[in-house]
Coordinates of C-alpha atoms in Angstrom, one line a residue:
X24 CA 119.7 123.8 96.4
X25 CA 121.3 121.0 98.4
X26 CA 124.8 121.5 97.5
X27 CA 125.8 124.5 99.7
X28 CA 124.5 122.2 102.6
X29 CA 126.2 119.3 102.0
X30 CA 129.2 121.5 101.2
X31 CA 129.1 122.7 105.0
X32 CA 129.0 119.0 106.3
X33 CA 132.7 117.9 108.2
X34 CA 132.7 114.8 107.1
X35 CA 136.0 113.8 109.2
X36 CA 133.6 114.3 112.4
X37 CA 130.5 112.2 111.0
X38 CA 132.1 108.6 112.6
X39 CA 131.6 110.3 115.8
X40 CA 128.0 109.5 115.5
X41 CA 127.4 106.4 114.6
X42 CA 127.4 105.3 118.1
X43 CA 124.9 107.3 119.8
X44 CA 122.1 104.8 119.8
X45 CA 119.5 107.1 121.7
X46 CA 119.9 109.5 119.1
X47 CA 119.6 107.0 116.1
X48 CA 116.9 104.7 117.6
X49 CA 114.8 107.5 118.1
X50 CA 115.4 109.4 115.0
X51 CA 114.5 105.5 113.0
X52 CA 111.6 105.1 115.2
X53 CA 110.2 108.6 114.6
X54 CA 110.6 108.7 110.8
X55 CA 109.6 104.7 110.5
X56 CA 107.0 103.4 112.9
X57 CA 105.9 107.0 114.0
X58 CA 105.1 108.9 110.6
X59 CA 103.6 106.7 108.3
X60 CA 101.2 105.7 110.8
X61 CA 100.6 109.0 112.1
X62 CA 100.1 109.8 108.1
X63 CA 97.7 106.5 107.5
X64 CA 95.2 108.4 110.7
X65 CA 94.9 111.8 109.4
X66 CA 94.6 110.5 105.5
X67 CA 91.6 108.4 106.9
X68 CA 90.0 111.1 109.0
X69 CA 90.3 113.7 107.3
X70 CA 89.9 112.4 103.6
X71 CA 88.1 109.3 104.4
X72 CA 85.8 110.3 101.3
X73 CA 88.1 111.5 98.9
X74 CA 90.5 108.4 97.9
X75 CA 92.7 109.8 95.4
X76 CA 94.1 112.3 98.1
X77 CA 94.0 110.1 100.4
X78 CA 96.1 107.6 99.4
X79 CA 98.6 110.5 98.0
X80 CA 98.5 111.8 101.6
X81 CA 99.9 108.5 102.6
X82 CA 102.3 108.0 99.9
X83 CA 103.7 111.3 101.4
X84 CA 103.6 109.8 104.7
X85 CA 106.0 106.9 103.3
X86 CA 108.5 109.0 101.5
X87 CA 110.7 110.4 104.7
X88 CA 112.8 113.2 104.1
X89 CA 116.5 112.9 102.5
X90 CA 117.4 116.1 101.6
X91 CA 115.3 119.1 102.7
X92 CA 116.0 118.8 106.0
X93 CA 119.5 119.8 106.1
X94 CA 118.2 123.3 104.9
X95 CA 116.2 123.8 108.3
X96 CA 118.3 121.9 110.7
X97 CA 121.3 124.0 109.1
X98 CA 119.0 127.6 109.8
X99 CA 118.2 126.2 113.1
X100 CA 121.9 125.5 113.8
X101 CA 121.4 121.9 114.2
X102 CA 124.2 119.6 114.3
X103 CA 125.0 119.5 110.3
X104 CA 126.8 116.0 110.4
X105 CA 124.5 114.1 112.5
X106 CA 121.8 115.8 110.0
X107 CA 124.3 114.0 106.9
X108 CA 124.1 110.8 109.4
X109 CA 120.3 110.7 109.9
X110 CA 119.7 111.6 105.7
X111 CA 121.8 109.0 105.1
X112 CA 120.2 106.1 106.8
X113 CA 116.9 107.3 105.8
X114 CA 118.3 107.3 102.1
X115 CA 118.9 103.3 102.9
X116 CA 115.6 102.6 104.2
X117 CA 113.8 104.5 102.2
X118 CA 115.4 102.1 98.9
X119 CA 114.1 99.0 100.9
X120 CA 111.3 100.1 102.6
X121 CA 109.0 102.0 100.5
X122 CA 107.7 99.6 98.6
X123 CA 107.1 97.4 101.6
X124 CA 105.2 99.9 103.5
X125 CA 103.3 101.0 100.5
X126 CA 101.8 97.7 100.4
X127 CA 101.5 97.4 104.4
X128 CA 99.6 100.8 104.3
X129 CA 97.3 100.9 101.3
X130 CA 96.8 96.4 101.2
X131 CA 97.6 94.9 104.2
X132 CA 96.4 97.3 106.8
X133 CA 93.0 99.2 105.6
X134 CA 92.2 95.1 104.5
X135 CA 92.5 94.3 108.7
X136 CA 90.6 97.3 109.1
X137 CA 87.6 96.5 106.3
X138 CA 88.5 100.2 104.8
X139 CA 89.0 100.4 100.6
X140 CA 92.3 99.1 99.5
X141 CA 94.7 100.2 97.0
X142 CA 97.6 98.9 95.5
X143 CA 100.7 100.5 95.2
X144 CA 103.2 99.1 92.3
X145 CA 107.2 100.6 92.0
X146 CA 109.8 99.4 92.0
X147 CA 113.1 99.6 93.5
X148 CA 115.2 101.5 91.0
X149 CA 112.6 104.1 90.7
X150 CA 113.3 104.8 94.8
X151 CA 116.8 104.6 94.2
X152 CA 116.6 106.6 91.4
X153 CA 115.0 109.8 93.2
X154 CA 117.4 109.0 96.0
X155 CA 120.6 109.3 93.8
X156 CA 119.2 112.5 91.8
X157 CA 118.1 114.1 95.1
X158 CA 120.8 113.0 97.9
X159 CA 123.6 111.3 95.9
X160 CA 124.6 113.9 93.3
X161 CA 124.7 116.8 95.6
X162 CA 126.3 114.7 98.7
X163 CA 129.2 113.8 96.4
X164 CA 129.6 117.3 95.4
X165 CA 129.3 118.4 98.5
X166 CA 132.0 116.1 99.5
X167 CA 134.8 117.1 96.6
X168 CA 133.9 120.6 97.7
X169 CA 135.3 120.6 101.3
X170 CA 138.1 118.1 100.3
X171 CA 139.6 119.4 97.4
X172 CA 138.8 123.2 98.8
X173 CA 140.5 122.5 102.6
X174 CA 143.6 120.7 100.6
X175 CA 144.0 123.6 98.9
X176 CA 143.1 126.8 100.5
X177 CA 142.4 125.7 104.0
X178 CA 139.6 125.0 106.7
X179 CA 139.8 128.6 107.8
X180 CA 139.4 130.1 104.1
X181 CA 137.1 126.9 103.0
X182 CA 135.0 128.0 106.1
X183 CA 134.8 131.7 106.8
X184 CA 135.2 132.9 102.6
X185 CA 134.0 130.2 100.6
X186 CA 130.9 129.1 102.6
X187 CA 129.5 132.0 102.9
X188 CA 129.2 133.3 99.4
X189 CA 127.0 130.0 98.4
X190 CA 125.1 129.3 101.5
X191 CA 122.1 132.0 100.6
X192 CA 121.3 130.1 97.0
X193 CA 120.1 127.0 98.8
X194 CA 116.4 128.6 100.7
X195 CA 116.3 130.5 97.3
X196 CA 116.5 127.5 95.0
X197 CA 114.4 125.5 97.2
X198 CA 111.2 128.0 97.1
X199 CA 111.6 128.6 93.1
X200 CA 111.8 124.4 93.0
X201 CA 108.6 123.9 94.8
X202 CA 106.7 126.0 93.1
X203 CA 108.1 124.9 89.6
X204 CA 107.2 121.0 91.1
X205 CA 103.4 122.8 91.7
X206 CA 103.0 123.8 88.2
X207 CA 103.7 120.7 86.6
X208 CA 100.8 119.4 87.9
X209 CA 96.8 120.4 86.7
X210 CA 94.5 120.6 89.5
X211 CA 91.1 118.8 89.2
X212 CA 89.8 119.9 92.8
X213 CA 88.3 123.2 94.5
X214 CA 90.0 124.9 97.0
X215 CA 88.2 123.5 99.9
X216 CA 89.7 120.0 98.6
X217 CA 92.9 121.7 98.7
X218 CA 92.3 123.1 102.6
X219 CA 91.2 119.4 103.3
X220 CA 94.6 118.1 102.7
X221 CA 96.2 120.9 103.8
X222 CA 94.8 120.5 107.6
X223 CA 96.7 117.0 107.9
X224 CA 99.3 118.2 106.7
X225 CA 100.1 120.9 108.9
X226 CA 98.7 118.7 112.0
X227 CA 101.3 116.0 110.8
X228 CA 104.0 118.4 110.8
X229 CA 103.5 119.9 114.3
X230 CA 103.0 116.7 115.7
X231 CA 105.9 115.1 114.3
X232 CA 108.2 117.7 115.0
X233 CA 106.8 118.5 118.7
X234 CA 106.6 114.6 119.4
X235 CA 110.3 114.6 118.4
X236 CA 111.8 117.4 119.9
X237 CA 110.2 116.5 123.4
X238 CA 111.3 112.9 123.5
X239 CA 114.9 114.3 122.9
X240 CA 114.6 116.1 125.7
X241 CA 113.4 113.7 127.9
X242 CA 116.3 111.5 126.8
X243 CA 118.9 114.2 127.5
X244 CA 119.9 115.2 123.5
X245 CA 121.9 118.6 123.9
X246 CA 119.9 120.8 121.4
X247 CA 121.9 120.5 118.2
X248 CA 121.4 116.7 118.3
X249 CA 118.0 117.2 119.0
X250 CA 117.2 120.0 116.3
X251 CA 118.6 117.5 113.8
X252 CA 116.4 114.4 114.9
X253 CA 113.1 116.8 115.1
X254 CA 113.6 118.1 111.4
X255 CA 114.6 114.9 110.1
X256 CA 111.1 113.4 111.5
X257 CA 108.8 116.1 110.6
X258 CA 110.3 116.6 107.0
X259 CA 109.4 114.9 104.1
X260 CA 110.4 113.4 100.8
X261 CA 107.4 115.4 98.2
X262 CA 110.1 114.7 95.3
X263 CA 109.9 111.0 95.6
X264 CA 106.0 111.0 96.7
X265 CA 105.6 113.0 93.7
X266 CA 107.1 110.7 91.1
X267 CA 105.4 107.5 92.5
X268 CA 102.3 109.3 92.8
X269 CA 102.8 110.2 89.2
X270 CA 104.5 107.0 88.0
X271 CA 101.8 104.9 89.0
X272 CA 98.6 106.9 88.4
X273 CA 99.3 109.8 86.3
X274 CA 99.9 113.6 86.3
X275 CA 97.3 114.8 86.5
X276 CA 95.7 112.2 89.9
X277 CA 94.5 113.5 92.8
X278 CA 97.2 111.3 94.1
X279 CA 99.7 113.5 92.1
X280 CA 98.3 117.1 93.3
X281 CA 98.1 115.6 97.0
X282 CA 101.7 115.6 97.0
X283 CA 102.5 119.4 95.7
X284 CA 100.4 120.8 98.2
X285 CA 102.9 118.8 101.0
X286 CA 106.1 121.2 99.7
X287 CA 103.8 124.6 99.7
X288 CA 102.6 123.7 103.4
X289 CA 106.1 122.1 104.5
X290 CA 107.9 125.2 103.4
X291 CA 106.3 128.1 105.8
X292 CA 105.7 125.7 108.4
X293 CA 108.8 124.4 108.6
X294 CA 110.5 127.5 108.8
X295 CA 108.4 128.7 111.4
X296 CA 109.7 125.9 113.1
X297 CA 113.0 127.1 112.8
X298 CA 111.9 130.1 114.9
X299 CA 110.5 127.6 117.9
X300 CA 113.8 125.6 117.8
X301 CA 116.1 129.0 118.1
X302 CA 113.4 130.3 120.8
X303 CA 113.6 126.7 122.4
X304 CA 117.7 127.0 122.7

């Protein structure tokens, strides 16, 4: 599902990014001061009684999105290499990172506080694992793809023939994954469980994205840029949450089924905020 994305990508124009500091500060601040806090207060309100959801809520929180959200910035005709830019760096940190903030979030922090504590134990080749399956496969394909097929056919073919017979697999692929990721999984909870984590969720989304797309603004970000930065902080990483959540206390943990109701809300959600992006340019 990632490949026809990546495939789109100019990668001779990604340099050009690098150096736009008010777009990457703000996209880094967003996805790793921003979220996982945001994330750590609505698992606590809202699921303050339930701890297996609510420590999967904020192993969500943690796991910022790597891939996924080159699917909605590409339908909301975001800037696609400042999208590969943003996944990229969030691939980085998200290898160092998680485990740090899984122990800040779930230790360190609700110990300041005097809430419960839990302790949160994987390592870094288990990160880097779902990174490379996720990002690092497809990216490379992705990659070979546009070289290979400009060298030999051209940009103007490569673009206007090729792309457009394997764009439409990649929303297709991605609903049929989701719910194949849901039905690993055997749920232990009622559905007003199920509404409780939902509610967060789609709170954390809005606010994410809305926080996001209005601080662009403010800071001048033409709309593409923007779009890219918004999706990139309101998306997450459910693969990775999944198998840490999964890893580290089974299939079938509350912390396990918190994380595949994150994809079945992040889809529809997400995509309608595709339609308040194209409405907002």
């Amino acid at each position: 599902m990632m490949y026809p994305v990546l495939a789109k990508v100019r990668y001779r124009r990604i340099g050009e990014h690098l150096g736009d500091h008010r777009t990457l500060g703000l996209s880094l601040v967003m996805n790793w001061v921003i979220g996982p806090a945001l994330m750590f207060t609505l698992a606590w309100v809202f699921l303050g009684d339930l701890p297996e959801l609510r420590t999967g809520l904020i192993i969500v929180g943690l796991a910022r999105c790597i891939a996924m959200v080159l699917i909605w910035n590409d339908l909301a005709c975001g800037n696609s290499e400042l999208g590969a830019v943003l996944v990229a760096i969030n691939s980085a940190f998200q290898i160092v990172m998680y485990s740090v903030l899984g122990w800040f979030y779930l230790t360190v922090l609700p110990g300041w506080l005097g809430l419960d504590t839990q302790a949160l134990d994987v390592g870094l080749w288990e990160i880097a694992r779902s990174v490379l399956i996720f990002l690092g496969i497809p990216l490379l394909a992705g990659f070979l793809t546009r070289m290979l097929g400009e060298k030999r056919k051209g940009t103007e073919w490569y673009e206007q023939r090729f792309l457009p017979r394997i764009g439409p697999i990649a929303l297709d692929d991605e609903a049929l994954a989701d719910f194949q990721g849901a039905s690993g999984i055997e749920p232990r909870l009622d559905l007003f469980d199920v509404a409780r984590v939902a509610v967060p969720l789609l709170i954390y989304f809005a606010v994410m994205w809305f926080a996001s797309f209005f601080s662009g603004y403010r800071l001048g970000l033409p709309y593409d840029r923007n779009a890219s930065v918004a999706f990139t902080a309101a998306g997450n990483n459910f693969e990775l949450a999944i198998a840490v959540a999964i890893s580290v206390f089974g299939v079938t943990s509350g912390q396990a089924l918190a994380g595949t109701i994150g994809p079945l809300i992040e889809v529809p959600v997400l995509v309608a905020l595709v339609y308040v992006a194209l409405w907002a340019k």
